[in-house]
mmCIF file of C-alpha atoms in Angstrom:
data_model
loop_
_atom_site.group_PDB
_atom_site.id
_atom_site.type_symbol
_atom_site.label_atom_id
_atom_site.label_comp_id
_atom_site.label_asym_id
_atom_site.label_seq_id
_atom_site.Cartn_x
_atom_site.Cartn_y
_atom_site.Cartn_z
ATOM 1 C CA UNK A 1099 24.946 2.496 -39.719
ATOM 2 C CA UNK A 1100 23.253 6.132 -38.831
ATOM 3 C CA UNK A 1101 22.780 8.819 -41.014
ATOM 4 C CA UNK A 1102 25.432 10.636 -41.506
ATOM 5 C CA UNK A 1103 27.749 8.467 -40.059
ATOM 6 C CA UNK A 1104 30.493 5.929 -41.649
ATOM 7 C CA UNK A 1105 33.178 4.192 -41.192
ATOM 8 C CA UNK A 1106 36.398 3.024 -42.960
ATOM 9 C CA UNK A 1107 37.861 -0.792 -43.677
ATOM 10 C CA UNK A 1108 41.429 1.459 -42.686
ATOM 11 C CA UNK A 1109 40.101 2.513 -39.382
ATOM 12 C CA UNK A 1110 39.527 -1.101 -38.296
ATOM 13 C CA UNK A 1111 42.819 -3.052 -36.708
ATOM 14 C CA UNK A 1112 42.678 -6.765 -36.898
ATOM 15 C CA UNK A 1113 44.595 -9.229 -35.091
ATOM 16 C CA UNK A 1114 43.981 -12.804 -35.479
ATOM 17 C CA UNK A 1115 44.762 -15.219 -32.336
ATOM 18 C CA UNK A 1116 44.096 -18.397 -30.953
ATOM 19 C CA UNK A 1117 40.337 -19.059 -30.030
ATOM 20 C CA UNK A 1118 39.064 -20.642 -27.220
ATOM 21 C CA UNK A 1119 36.771 -24.142 -26.514
ATOM 22 C CA UNK A 1120 36.934 -27.274 -28.517
ATOM 23 C CA UNK A 1121 38.463 -27.366 -32.208
ATOM 24 C CA UNK A 1122 40.077 -30.834 -32.279
ATOM 25 C CA UNK A 1123 43.697 -31.279 -33.149
ATOM 26 C CA UNK A 1124 43.447 -28.836 -35.485
ATOM 27 C CA UNK A 1125 43.154 -25.574 -32.427
ATOM 28 C CA UNK A 1126 46.208 -25.506 -31.307
ATOM 29 C CA UNK A 1127 47.994 -24.742 -35.080
ATOM 30 C CA UNK A 1128 46.032 -22.219 -36.309
ATOM 31 C CA UNK A 1129 44.517 -18.241 -35.399
ATOM 32 C CA UNK A 1130 41.330 -17.992 -36.188
ATOM 33 C CA UNK A 1131 39.920 -15.810 -33.464
ATOM 34 C CA UNK A 1132 39.474 -12.030 -35.054
ATOM 35 C CA UNK A 1133 40.447 -9.489 -32.416
ATOM 36 C CA UNK A 1134 38.900 -6.239 -33.645
ATOM 37 C CA UNK A 1135 40.599 -2.735 -32.694
ATOM 38 C CA UNK A 1136 38.800 0.379 -33.253
ATOM 39 C CA UNK A 1137 40.019 3.765 -31.833
ATOM 40 C CA UNK A 1138 37.270 5.716 -32.076
ATOM 41 C CA UNK A 1139 38.688 8.736 -31.111
ATOM 42 C CA UNK A 1140 41.365 8.640 -33.853
ATOM 43 C CA UNK A 1141 38.434 8.082 -36.318
ATOM 44 C CA UNK A 1142 36.344 9.934 -39.010
ATOM 45 C CA UNK A 1143 33.077 10.335 -36.462
ATOM 46 C CA UNK A 1144 31.938 13.087 -36.077
ATOM 47 C CA UNK A 1145 32.539 14.960 -32.689
ATOM 48 C CA UNK A 1146 28.684 14.176 -30.951
ATOM 49 C CA UNK A 1147 29.566 10.474 -31.690
ATOM 50 C CA UNK A 1148 33.268 10.260 -30.563
ATOM 51 C CA UNK A 1149 31.527 11.828 -26.783
ATOM 52 C CA UNK A 1150 28.089 9.798 -26.907
ATOM 53 C CA UNK A 1151 30.877 6.796 -27.146
ATOM 54 C CA UNK A 1152 32.987 7.648 -24.684
ATOM 55 C CA UNK A 1153 29.519 7.542 -22.374
ATOM 56 C CA UNK A 1154 28.436 4.699 -23.058
ATOM 57 C CA UNK A 1155 28.404 1.500 -20.685
ATOM 58 C CA UNK A 1156 29.895 -1.171 -22.092
ATOM 59 C CA UNK A 1157 32.690 -3.370 -21.381
ATOM 60 C CA UNK A 1158 33.876 -3.582 -24.851
ATOM 61 C CA UNK A 1159 35.003 0.480 -24.394
ATOM 62 C CA UNK A 1160 37.779 1.483 -22.916
ATOM 63 C CA UNK A 1161 38.019 5.037 -20.970
ATOM 64 C CA UNK A 1162 40.502 6.006 -24.266
ATOM 65 C CA UNK A 1163 37.361 5.364 -26.433
ATOM 66 C CA UNK A 1164 38.948 2.009 -27.968
ATOM 67 C CA UNK A 1165 36.551 -0.647 -29.059
ATOM 68 C CA UNK A 1166 37.218 -4.617 -28.507
ATOM 69 C CA UNK A 1167 35.802 -6.892 -29.775
ATOM 70 C CA UNK A 1168 36.732 -10.601 -30.029
ATOM 71 C CA UNK A 1169 35.139 -13.018 -32.704
ATOM 72 C CA UNK A 1170 36.081 -16.830 -32.391
ATOM 73 C CA UNK A 1171 32.594 -18.777 -33.143
ATOM 74 C CA UNK A 1172 33.093 -19.817 -36.137
ATOM 75 C CA UNK A 1173 36.563 -21.924 -37.760
ATOM 76 C CA UNK A 1174 36.961 -19.605 -40.099
ATOM 77 C CA UNK A 1175 39.009 -16.325 -39.955
ATOM 78 C CA UNK A 1176 37.669 -14.006 -42.617
ATOM 79 C CA UNK A 1177 33.790 -15.195 -40.838
ATOM 80 C CA UNK A 1178 34.957 -14.437 -37.728
ATOM 81 C CA UNK A 1179 36.651 -11.045 -39.150
ATOM 82 C CA UNK A 1180 32.656 -10.362 -40.549
ATOM 83 C CA UNK A 1181 31.133 -11.187 -37.624
ATOM 84 C CA UNK A 1182 33.624 -8.801 -35.061
ATOM 85 C CA UNK A 1183 32.740 -5.760 -38.247
ATOM 86 C CA UNK A 1184 29.467 -6.923 -37.834
ATOM 87 C CA UNK A 1185 29.118 -6.478 -34.007
ATOM 88 C CA UNK A 1186 30.982 -3.504 -33.968
ATOM 89 C CA UNK A 1187 28.153 -2.102 -36.436
ATOM 90 C CA UNK A 1188 25.069 -3.157 -33.982
ATOM 91 C CA UNK A 1189 27.747 -1.404 -30.506
ATOM 92 C CA UNK A 1190 27.852 2.112 -33.014
ATOM 93 C CA UNK A 1191 24.150 1.606 -33.635
ATOM 94 C CA UNK A 1192 22.956 1.226 -29.968
ATOM 95 C CA UNK A 1193 25.419 3.876 -28.923
ATOM 96 C CA UNK A 1194 24.670 6.686 -31.256
ATOM 97 C CA UNK A 1195 20.766 5.848 -31.360
ATOM 98 C CA UNK A 1196 19.267 9.221 -29.934
ATOM 99 C CA UNK A 1197 15.799 9.030 -28.404
ATOM 100 C CA UNK A 1198 13.446 11.640 -30.087
ATOM 101 C CA UNK A 1199 12.414 13.756 -27.271
ATOM 102 C CA UNK A 1200 8.837 12.991 -25.265
ATOM 103 C CA UNK A 1201 6.370 16.385 -25.881
ATOM 104 C CA UNK A 1202 4.255 16.848 -22.805
ATOM 105 C CA UNK A 1203 0.551 16.769 -23.635
ATOM 106 C CA UNK A 1204 -2.704 17.164 -21.465
ATOM 107 C CA UNK A 1205 -4.852 14.550 -21.079
ATOM 108 C CA UNK A 1206 -7.399 13.586 -22.459
ATOM 109 C CA UNK A 1207 -10.793 13.869 -20.790
ATOM 110 C CA UNK A 1208 -12.055 10.439 -21.767
ATOM 111 C CA UNK A 1209 -8.817 8.938 -20.518
ATOM 112 C CA UNK A 1210 -9.305 11.360 -17.135
ATOM 113 C CA UNK A 1211 -12.585 9.249 -16.817
ATOM 114 C CA UNK A 1212 -11.057 5.792 -17.398
ATOM 115 C CA UNK A 1213 -8.736 6.811 -14.636
ATOM 116 C CA UNK A 1214 -11.390 8.181 -11.743
ATOM 117 C CA UNK A 1215 -13.738 5.095 -13.148
ATOM 118 C CA UNK A 1216 -10.597 2.670 -12.564
ATOM 119 C CA UNK A 1217 -10.299 4.538 -9.144
ATOM 120 C CA UNK A 1218 -14.275 4.127 -8.424
ATOM 121 C CA UNK A 1219 -14.121 0.664 -9.101
ATOM 122 C CA UNK A 1220 -11.170 0.162 -6.432
ATOM 123 C CA UNK A 1221 -12.684 1.612 -4.213
ATOM 124 C CA UNK A 1222 -16.345 -0.350 -4.224
ATOM 125 C CA UNK A 1223 -13.717 -3.664 -4.264
ATOM 126 C CA UNK A 1224 -12.384 -2.709 -1.112
ATOM 127 C CA UNK A 1225 -15.157 -1.632 0.429
ATOM 128 C CA UNK A 1226 -17.013 -5.317 0.774
ATOM 129 C CA UNK A 1227 -13.782 -6.753 1.835
ATOM 130 C CA UNK A 1228 -15.055 -5.243 5.535
ATOM 131 C CA UNK A 1229 -15.890 -7.777 8.324
ATOM 132 C CA UNK A 1230 -19.474 -9.520 7.907
ATOM 133 C CA UNK A 1231 -21.118 -8.143 10.515
ATOM 134 C CA UNK A 1232 -24.260 -10.664 11.797
ATOM 135 C CA UNK A 1233 -27.855 -8.918 12.138
ATOM 136 C CA UNK A 1234 -29.912 -9.791 14.829
ATOM 137 C CA UNK A 1235 -33.154 -9.175 15.005
#
């Protein structure tokens, strides 16, 4: 995860439900889909991370800061549980990533000359598109 941010397994709450989709006769008997519930506001995350997570636009995060992830791609309950944890970590990494602020710099002389040369070439191209006039003489 991110530096300074750690999660405890005790903060994750799992429940198991019946998975959707094909699965044969066995699908209606077992609850293999894992539903992960993570209450970010009552977790060990730092306060800045909790605020950032609340502002992050994702359908899996409620207004109260509850993260719900349903994993049902595997027939194994344990694999679905691991998949849900992996997806939670990926979501937190995306939501808590802070880009470096850009330092404003002045354009170099070479880049200014390249820009002006490109503008001159475009100007000449457009001037050559004019009507063709026949000279009488």
